[in-house]
PDB file of C-alpha atoms in Angstrom:
ATOM      1  CA  MET A   1     -19.892  -9.891  -2.839  1.00 32.00           C
ATOM      2  CA  ILE A   2     -17.785  -8.945  -0.236  1.00 33.00           C
ATOM      3  CA  ASP A   3     -14.353  -8.173  -0.765  1.00 39.00           C
ATOM      4  CA  LEU A   4     -12.093 -11.150   0.208  1.00 35.00           C
ATOM      5  CA  PHE A   5      -8.779  -9.396  -1.122  1.00 40.00           C
ATOM      6  CA  GLU A   6      -8.985  -6.232   1.267  1.00 44.00           C
ATOM      7  CA  ASN A   7      -6.398  -7.695   3.655  1.00 42.00           C
ATOM      8  CA  GLU A   8      -5.040  -8.809   1.731  1.00 43.00           C
ATOM      9  CA  ASN A   9      -0.954  -6.864   0.393  1.00 46.00           C
ATOM     10  CA  THR A  10      -1.255  -5.180   3.395  1.00 57.00           C
ATOM     11  CA  GLY A  11       1.378  -2.412   4.083  1.00 78.00           C
ATOM     12  CA  GLY A  12       4.066  -1.413   1.446  1.00 92.00           C
ATOM     13  CA  ARG A  13       3.526   1.345  -1.648  1.00 93.00           C
ATOM     14  CA  GLU A  14       2.850   0.301  -5.259  1.00 96.00           C
ATOM     15  CA  ILE A  15       4.793   2.694  -7.830  1.00 96.00           C
ATOM     16  CA  LEU A  16       2.823   4.743 -10.280  1.00 97.00           C
ATOM     17  CA  GLY A  17       5.511   7.070 -11.410  1.00 96.00           C
ATOM     18  CA  PRO A  18       8.713   9.156 -10.024  1.00 97.00           C
ATOM     19  CA  GLU A  19       6.517  10.965  -7.835  1.00 97.00           C
ATOM     20  CA  ALA A  20       3.401   9.380  -7.347  1.00 98.00           C
ATOM     21  CA  PHE A  21       2.715   6.254  -5.352  1.00 98.00           C
ATOM     22  CA  ILE A  22      -0.628   4.122  -3.902  1.00 98.00           C
ATOM     23  CA  LEU A  23       0.388   4.123  -0.140  1.00 98.00           C
ATOM     24  CA  LYS A  24      -1.763   0.202   0.656  1.00 98.00           C
ATOM     25  CA  ARG A  25      -3.278   0.535   3.223  1.00 98.00           C
ATOM     26  CA  PHE A  26      -2.319   2.928   4.979  1.00 98.00           C
ATOM     27  CA  ALA A  27      -5.666   5.047   5.608  1.00 98.00           C
ATOM     28  CA  LEU A  28      -7.192   1.658   7.694  1.00 98.00           C
ATOM     29  CA  PRO A  29      -5.647   2.958  11.502  1.00 97.00           C
ATOM     30  CA  VAL A  30      -7.727   5.800  10.951  1.00 98.00           C
ATOM     31  CA  ALA A  31     -10.923   4.487   8.601  1.00 98.00           C
ATOM     32  CA  ASN A  32     -13.608   4.270  11.125  1.00 97.00           C
ATOM     33  CA  VAL A  33     -12.748   7.845  12.809  1.00 98.00           C
ATOM     34  CA  LEU A  34     -12.519   9.189   9.353  1.00 98.00           C
ATOM     35  CA  LEU A  35     -16.537   7.158   8.416  1.00 98.00           C
ATOM     36  CA  ALA A  36     -17.472   9.057  12.142  1.00 98.00           C
ATOM     37  CA  LYS A  37     -16.352  12.479  10.998  1.00 98.00           C
ATOM     38  CA  ILE A  38     -18.081  12.143   7.112  1.00 98.00           C
ATOM     39  CA  ALA A  39     -21.416  10.952   8.751  1.00 98.00           C
ATOM     40  CA  LEU A  40     -20.886  14.262  10.745  1.00 98.00           C
ATOM     41  CA  ILE A  41     -19.904  16.389   7.652  1.00 98.00           C
ATOM     42  CA  GLN A  42     -22.399  15.809   5.667  1.00 98.00           C
ATOM     43  CA  THR A  43     -25.796  16.564   8.477  1.00 98.00           C
ATOM     44  CA  LEU A  44     -23.971  19.651   7.387  1.00 98.00           C
ATOM     45  CA  SER A  45     -23.118  19.676   4.077  1.00 98.00           C
ATOM     46  CA  PRO A  46     -24.981  16.637   2.741  1.00 98.00           C
ATOM     47  CA  PHE A  47     -24.127  14.648  -0.395  1.00 98.00           C
ATOM     48  CA  ARG A  48     -25.770  16.118  -3.700  1.00 95.00           C
ATOM     49  CA  HIS A  49     -24.874  15.537  -7.970  1.00 94.00           C
ATOM     50  CA  MET A  50     -23.698  19.051  -9.163  1.00 90.00           C
ATOM     51  CA  MET A  51     -24.660  20.224 -12.369  1.00 87.00           C
ATOM     52  CA  THR A  52     -22.109  20.299 -15.049  1.00 80.00           C
ATOM     53  CA  PRO A  53     -20.915  23.199 -17.603  1.00 79.00           C
ATOM     54  CA  GLY A  54     -22.139  21.016 -20.461  1.00 82.00           C
ATOM     55  CA  GLY A  55     -25.770  20.695 -18.674  1.00 85.00           C
ATOM     56  CA  PHE A  56     -25.352  16.526 -17.076  1.00 84.00           C
ATOM     57  CA  THR A  57     -25.996  15.457 -14.010  1.00 89.00           C
ATOM     58  CA  MET A  58     -22.702  14.344 -11.803  1.00 90.00           C
ATOM     59  CA  SER A  59     -23.256  10.460 -11.076  1.00 92.00           C
ATOM     60  CA  VAL A  60     -20.915  10.901  -8.325  1.00 95.00           C
ATOM     61  CA  GLY A  61     -22.827  12.130  -4.896  1.00 97.00           C
ATOM     62  CA  LEU A  62     -20.036  15.179  -3.511  1.00 97.00           C
ATOM     63  CA  THR A  63     -20.208  17.159  -0.311  1.00 98.00           C
ATOM     64  CA  ASN A  64     -16.826  19.266   0.429  1.00 98.00           C
ATOM     65  CA  CYS A  65     -15.261  19.949   4.335  1.00 98.00           C
ATOM     66  CA  GLY A  66     -12.148  22.566   4.394  1.00 97.00           C
ATOM     67  CA  GLN A  67     -11.541  26.031   4.108  1.00 95.00           C
ATOM     68  CA  LEU A  68     -12.806  25.696   0.521  1.00 94.00           C
ATOM     69  CA  GLY A  69     -14.834  23.355  -1.532  1.00 94.00           C
ATOM     70  CA  TRP A  70     -15.254  22.382  -5.207  1.00 92.00           C
ATOM     71  CA  THR A  71     -18.261  23.144  -7.150  1.00 90.00           C
ATOM     72  CA  SER A  72     -20.023  22.628 -10.452  1.00 85.00           C
ATOM     73  CA  ASP A  73     -22.914  24.608 -12.045  1.00 84.00           C
ATOM     74  CA  ARG A  74     -23.717  25.676 -15.690  1.00 84.00           C
ATOM     75  CA  ARG A  75     -20.877  28.535 -15.141  1.00 85.00           C
ATOM     76  CA  GLY A  76     -18.532  26.250 -14.875  1.00 79.00           C
ATOM     77  CA  TYR A  77     -16.033  24.129 -11.844  1.00 82.00           C
ATOM     78  CA  LYS A  78     -15.009  26.520  -9.386  1.00 84.00           C
ATOM     79  CA  TYR A  79     -13.550  27.093  -5.972  1.00 88.00           C
ATOM     80  CA  SER A  80     -16.003  28.335  -2.826  1.00 91.00           C
ATOM     81  CA  PRO A  81     -15.707  29.099   0.606  1.00 95.00           C
ATOM     82  CA  ILE A  82     -20.057  29.049   0.909  1.00 96.00           C
ATOM     83  CA  ASP A  83     -21.556  25.557   0.313  1.00 97.00           C
ATOM     84  CA  PRO A  84     -24.355  25.952  -2.485  1.00 95.00           C
ATOM     85  CA  VAL A  85     -26.602  24.078  -1.015  1.00 95.00           C
ATOM     86  CA  THR A  86     -27.331  25.706   2.380  1.00 97.00           C
ATOM     87  CA  GLY A  87     -25.813  28.927   1.809  1.00 97.00           C
ATOM     88  CA  ASN A  88     -23.086  28.345   4.937  1.00 98.00           C
ATOM     89  CA  PRO A  89     -19.221  27.503   5.357  1.00 98.00           C
ATOM     90  CA  TRP A  90     -18.497  24.157   4.085  1.00 98.00           C
ATOM     91  CA  PRO A  91     -17.945  22.242   7.560  1.00 98.00           C
ATOM     92  CA  ALA A  92     -14.608  22.482   8.745  1.00 98.00           C
ATOM     93  CA  MET A  93     -11.859  19.728   7.609  1.00 98.00           C
ATOM     94  CA  PRO A  94     -11.685  17.341  10.817  1.00 98.00           C
ATOM     95  CA  ASN A  95      -7.311  17.422  12.597  1.00 98.00           C
ATOM     96  CA  GLU A  96      -7.840  13.425  11.579  1.00 98.00           C
ATOM     97  CA  PHE A  97      -8.170  14.341   8.050  1.00 98.00           C
ATOM     98  CA  LEU A  98      -5.444  16.846   8.217  1.00 98.00           C
ATOM     99  CA  GLU A  99      -3.362  14.693  10.005  1.00 98.00           C
ATOM    100  CA  LEU A 100      -3.988  11.081   7.239  1.00 98.00           C
ATOM    101  CA  ALA A 101      -3.301  13.986   4.535  1.00 98.00           C
ATOM    102  CA  LYS A 102      -0.168  15.328   5.571  1.00 98.00           C
ATOM    103  CA  SER A 103       1.187  11.824   6.930  1.00 98.00           C
ATOM    104  CA  ALA A 104       0.438  10.202   3.128  1.00 98.00           C
ATOM    105  CA  ALA A 105       2.072  13.437   1.754  1.00 98.00           C
ATOM    106  CA  SER A 106       4.769  13.211   3.791  1.00 97.00           C
ATOM    107  CA  GLU A 107       5.515   8.991   3.651  1.00 97.00           C
ATOM    108  CA  ALA A 108       5.464   9.712  -0.271  1.00 97.00           C
ATOM    109  CA  GLY A 109       8.254  12.446  -0.319  1.00 96.00           C
ATOM    110  CA  PHE A 110       6.088  15.442  -0.043  1.00 96.00           C
ATOM    111  CA  VAL A 111       6.504  17.419   3.210  1.00 95.00           C
ATOM    112  CA  ASN A 112       4.810  20.070   4.601  1.00 92.00           C
ATOM    113  CA  PHE A 113       1.706  19.623   2.598  1.00 95.00           C
ATOM    114  CA  VAL A 114      -0.920  21.393   4.628  1.00 95.00           C
ATOM    115  CA  PRO A 115      -4.240  21.124   2.071  1.00 95.00           C
ATOM    116  CA  ASP A 116      -7.407  23.568   2.259  1.00 95.00           C
ATOM    117  CA  ALA A 117     -10.124  21.885   0.299  1.00 95.00           C
ATOM    118  CA  CYS A 118     -11.159  17.950   0.918  1.00 97.00           C
ATOM    119  CA  LEU A 119     -13.617  17.141  -1.922  1.00 97.00           C
ATOM    120  CA  ILE A 120     -15.687  13.912  -0.348  1.00 98.00           C
ATOM    121  CA  ASN A 121     -17.154  11.793  -3.290  1.00 97.00           C
ATOM    122  CA  ARG A 122     -19.519   8.950  -2.950  1.00 98.00           C
ATOM    123  CA  TYR A 123     -19.602   6.295  -5.746  1.00 98.00           C
ATOM    124  CA  ILE A 124     -22.328   3.288  -5.916  1.00 97.00           C
ATOM    125  CA  PRO A 125     -22.277   0.384  -8.031  1.00 98.00           C
ATOM    126  CA  GLY A 126     -21.966   1.861 -11.751  1.00 97.00           C
ATOM    127  CA  THR A 127     -20.623   5.547 -10.954  1.00 97.00           C
ATOM    128  CA  LYS A 128     -17.441   6.723 -12.318  1.00 95.00           C
ATOM    129  CA  LEU A 129     -14.838   9.791 -12.801  1.00 92.00           C
ATOM    130  CA  SER A 130     -14.202  10.694 -16.027  1.00 90.00           C
ATOM    131  CA  LEU A 131     -10.878  11.381 -17.011  1.00 93.00           C
ATOM    132  CA  HIS A 132      -9.639  14.460 -15.629  1.00 90.00           C
ATOM    133  CA  GLN A 133      -6.838  16.363 -14.450  1.00 89.00           C
ATOM    134  CA  ASP A 134      -6.015  19.070 -11.114  1.00 88.00           C
ATOM    135  CA  LYS A 135      -4.498  21.663 -13.328  1.00 75.00           C
ATOM    136  CA  ASP A 136      -5.996  25.396 -11.936  1.00 65.00           C
ATOM    137  CA  GLU A 137      -4.647  25.212  -8.265  1.00 72.00           C
ATOM    138  CA  GLN A 138      -2.629  27.537  -7.656  1.00 71.00           C
ATOM    139  CA  ASP A 139      -0.084  26.302  -6.127  1.00 76.00           C
ATOM    140  CA  LEU A 140       0.077  23.209  -8.202  1.00 80.00           C
ATOM    141  CA  SER A 141       4.246  22.293  -6.093  1.00 87.00           C
ATOM    142  CA  ALA A 142       1.581  20.272  -3.915  1.00 93.00           C
ATOM    143  CA  PRO A 143       0.578  17.210  -4.348  1.00 95.00           C
ATOM    144  CA  ILE A 144      -2.949  15.334  -4.399  1.00 96.00           C
ATOM    145  CA  VAL A 145      -4.019  12.835  -1.904  1.00 98.00           C
ATOM    146  CA  SER A 146      -6.748  11.095  -2.403  1.00 98.00           C
ATOM    147  CA  VAL A 147      -8.067   7.996   0.167  1.00 98.00           C
ATOM    148  CA  SER A 148     -10.276   5.084  -0.648  1.00 98.00           C
ATOM    149  CA  LEU A 149     -13.031   3.575   1.417  1.00 98.00           C
ATOM    150  CA  GLY A 150     -15.391   1.369   0.913  1.00 98.00           C
ATOM    151  CA  ILE A 151     -16.096  -0.885  -2.049  1.00 98.00           C
ATOM    152  CA  PRO A 152     -13.039  -1.842  -4.712  1.00 98.00           C
ATOM    153  CA  ALA A 153     -12.473   0.630  -7.221  1.00 98.00           C
ATOM    154  CA  VAL A 154     -10.285   0.383 -10.149  1.00 98.00           C
ATOM    155  CA  PHE A 155      -7.859   3.411 -10.333  1.00 98.00           C
ATOM    156  CA  GLN A 156      -7.102   5.009 -14.125  1.00 97.00           C
ATOM    157  CA  PHE A 157      -3.515   6.664 -14.263  1.00 97.00           C
ATOM    158  CA  GLY A 158      -2.574   8.449 -17.451  1.00 96.00           C
ATOM    159  CA  GLY A 159      -0.727  10.665 -18.804  1.00 95.00           C
ATOM    160  CA  PHE A 160      -0.329  14.605 -19.784  1.00 95.00           C
ATOM    161  CA  GLU A 161      -2.960  13.914 -22.490  1.00 95.00           C
ATOM    162  CA  ARG A 162      -6.002  12.196 -22.390  1.00 94.00           C
ATOM    163  CA  ASP A 163      -5.366   9.572 -24.696  1.00 93.00           C
ATOM    164  CA  ALA A 164      -2.456   8.911 -23.190  1.00 95.00           C
ATOM    165  CA  PRO A 165      -1.440   4.810 -22.095  1.00 95.00           C
ATOM    166  CA  LYS A 166      -2.586   4.102 -18.852  1.00 95.00           C
ATOM    167  CA  ILE A 167      -2.188   2.348 -15.802  1.00 96.00           C
ATOM    168  CA  LYS A 168      -5.223   0.767 -14.249  1.00 97.00           C
ATOM    169  CA  VAL A 169      -4.889  -0.074 -10.895  1.00 97.00           C
ATOM    170  CA  PRO A 170      -7.346  -1.638  -7.895  1.00 98.00           C
ATOM    171  CA  LEU A 171      -8.086   0.243  -4.976  1.00 98.00           C
ATOM    172  CA  PHE A 172      -8.724  -1.134  -1.843  1.00 98.00           C
ATOM    173  CA  HIS A 173     -10.638   0.227   1.817  1.00 98.00           C
ATOM    174  CA  GLY A 174      -7.577   1.831   3.090  1.00 98.00           C
ATOM    175  CA  ASP A 175      -5.250   2.258   0.311  1.00 98.00           C
ATOM    176  CA  VAL A 176      -4.014   6.264  -0.783  1.00 98.00           C
ATOM    177  CA  VAL A 177      -2.779   7.590  -3.581  1.00 98.00           C
ATOM    178  CA  VAL A 178      -0.447  10.164  -3.992  1.00 98.00           C
ATOM    179  CA  TRP A 179       0.895  12.015  -6.818  1.00 97.00           C
ATOM    180  CA  GLY A 180       2.450  14.965  -7.981  1.00 96.00           C
ATOM    181  CA  GLY A 181       6.020  16.716  -8.963  1.00 95.00           C
ATOM    182  CA  ALA A 182       6.503  15.534 -12.000  1.00 96.00           C
ATOM    183  CA  ASP A 183       3.484  13.349 -11.799  1.00 97.00           C
ATOM    184  CA  ARG A 184       0.699  16.124 -10.949  1.00 95.00           C
ATOM    185  CA  LEU A 185      -0.596  17.010 -14.370  1.00 95.00           C
ATOM    186  CA  ARG A 186      -1.328  13.373 -15.249  1.00 96.00           C
ATOM    187  CA  PHE A 187      -4.966  12.616 -16.481  1.00 97.00           C
ATOM    188  CA  HIS A 188      -6.446  10.489 -13.759  1.00 97.00           C
ATOM    189  CA  GLY A 189      -9.855   8.600 -13.605  1.00 96.00           C
ATOM    190  CA  VAL A 190     -11.911   5.858 -11.515  1.00 97.00           C
ATOM    191  CA  LEU A 191     -13.639   2.904 -13.940  1.00 97.00           C
ATOM    192  CA  PRO A 192     -17.435   2.427 -13.382  1.00 97.00           C
ATOM    193  CA  LEU A 193     -17.786   0.470 -10.042  1.00 98.00           C
ATOM    194  CA  LYS A 194     -18.933  -3.021 -10.248  1.00 97.00           C
ATOM    195  CA  PRO A 195     -21.114  -4.206  -7.937  1.00 97.00           C
ATOM    196  CA  ASN A 196     -19.802  -4.872  -4.454  1.00 98.00           C
ATOM    197  CA  SER A 197     -20.427  -4.994  -0.221  1.00 97.00           C
ATOM    198  CA  HIS A 198     -17.962  -3.752   1.941  1.00 97.00           C
ATOM    199  CA  TRP A 199     -19.008  -5.476   5.693  1.00 95.00           C
ATOM    200  CA  LEU A 200     -18.494  -1.395   6.822  1.00 94.00           C
ATOM    201  CA  LEU A 201     -20.136   0.873   3.737  1.00 96.00           C
ATOM    202  CA  GLY A 202     -22.408  -1.816   2.313  1.00 97.00           C
ATOM    203  CA  GLU A 203     -22.413  -0.807  -1.720  1.00 98.00           C
ATOM    204  CA  GLN A 204     -21.051   2.288  -1.757  1.00 97.00           C
ATOM    205  CA  ARG A 205     -17.149   3.540  -2.223  1.00 98.00           C
ATOM    206  CA  ILE A 206     -16.303   7.011  -0.577  1.00 98.00           C
ATOM    207  CA  ASN A 207     -13.026   9.147  -1.876  1.00 98.00           C
ATOM    208  CA  LEU A 208     -11.337  11.777   0.154  1.00 98.00           C
ATOM    209  CA  THR A 209      -9.646  13.658  -2.585  1.00 97.00           C
ATOM    210  CA  PHE A 210      -7.274  16.847  -0.547  1.00 97.00           C
ATOM    211  CA  ARG A 211      -5.550  19.431  -2.626  1.00 95.00           C
ATOM    212  CA  LYS A 212      -3.912  22.715  -1.379  1.00 93.00           C
ATOM    213  CA  SER A 213      -6.151  25.426  -3.543  1.00 87.00           C
ATOM    214  CA  SER A 214      -5.727  28.631  -2.574  1.00 74.00           C
ATOM    215  CA  PRO A 215      -7.586  30.554  -4.873  1.00 45.00           C
ATOM    216  CA  LEU A 216      -7.126  34.163  -4.913  1.00 44.00           C
ATOM    217  CA  ASN A 217     -11.192  34.862  -4.528  1.00 39.00           C
ATOM    218  CA  SER A 218     -13.871  32.709  -4.298  1.00 38.00           C
ATOM    219  CA  ASP A 219     -14.889  32.097  -7.908  1.00 42.00           C
ATOM    220  CA  PHE A 220     -11.400  30.851  -8.959  1.00 41.00           C
ATOM    221  CA  LEU A 221     -11.935  28.759 -11.563  1.00 40.00           C
ATOM    222  CA  ILE A 222     -11.328  24.884 -12.463  1.00 40.00           C
ATOM    223  CA  LYS A 223     -11.137  24.534 -15.985  1.00 36.00           C
ATOM    224  CA  GLY A 224      -9.469  20.907 -16.075  1.00 32.00           C
ATOM    225  CA  LEU A 225     -12.352  18.135 -15.375  1.00 33.00           C
ATOM    226  CA  GLY A 226     -14.052  16.408 -18.067  1.00 28.00           C
TER     227      GLY A 226
END
């Protein structure tokens, strides 16, 4: 099913919390450039399905770019400067990624945001992201900036406990979610994607998550993902 609603409700923002917003279609002007850069990044650090500490294989494929990349194995979750698959540093963060993240954060009221990590997730119909908190970055004053590309997804944005009530909102190609400050530690996730097709990406969704991790060392452990 083609996303017939992609061009509706363009622009503006949707409020999720005191310091949490969806910037509708904010990334559309640079979407094609982002996709071209992602294609290059995956030739250097391919998408992979990582193992959780509990021994489960993640359904969502992932890779990273930037000074640090988020990884997972049986020993735990961590940020590392080295791609464990290639043994090389993660690809550099493209300037277009950095400028988008900075401008989206500024639009949401978070000035001077300079991410050092970009997690790139690839979803297909049926895949999901379990509810989790991003809580172990060194500087929790920095926001999270999340960019959606491809088929729609339903984003869950909850409270400060896993079982707290949740807002469920659709995200479309080009939407950017920014949250920080009072909302920085809220649980969030993505419901299983429904079958769909996007005219550029086909049956997939790509998500870019920008964070300021700034770990003290390469084994900085991330304990919050579920």
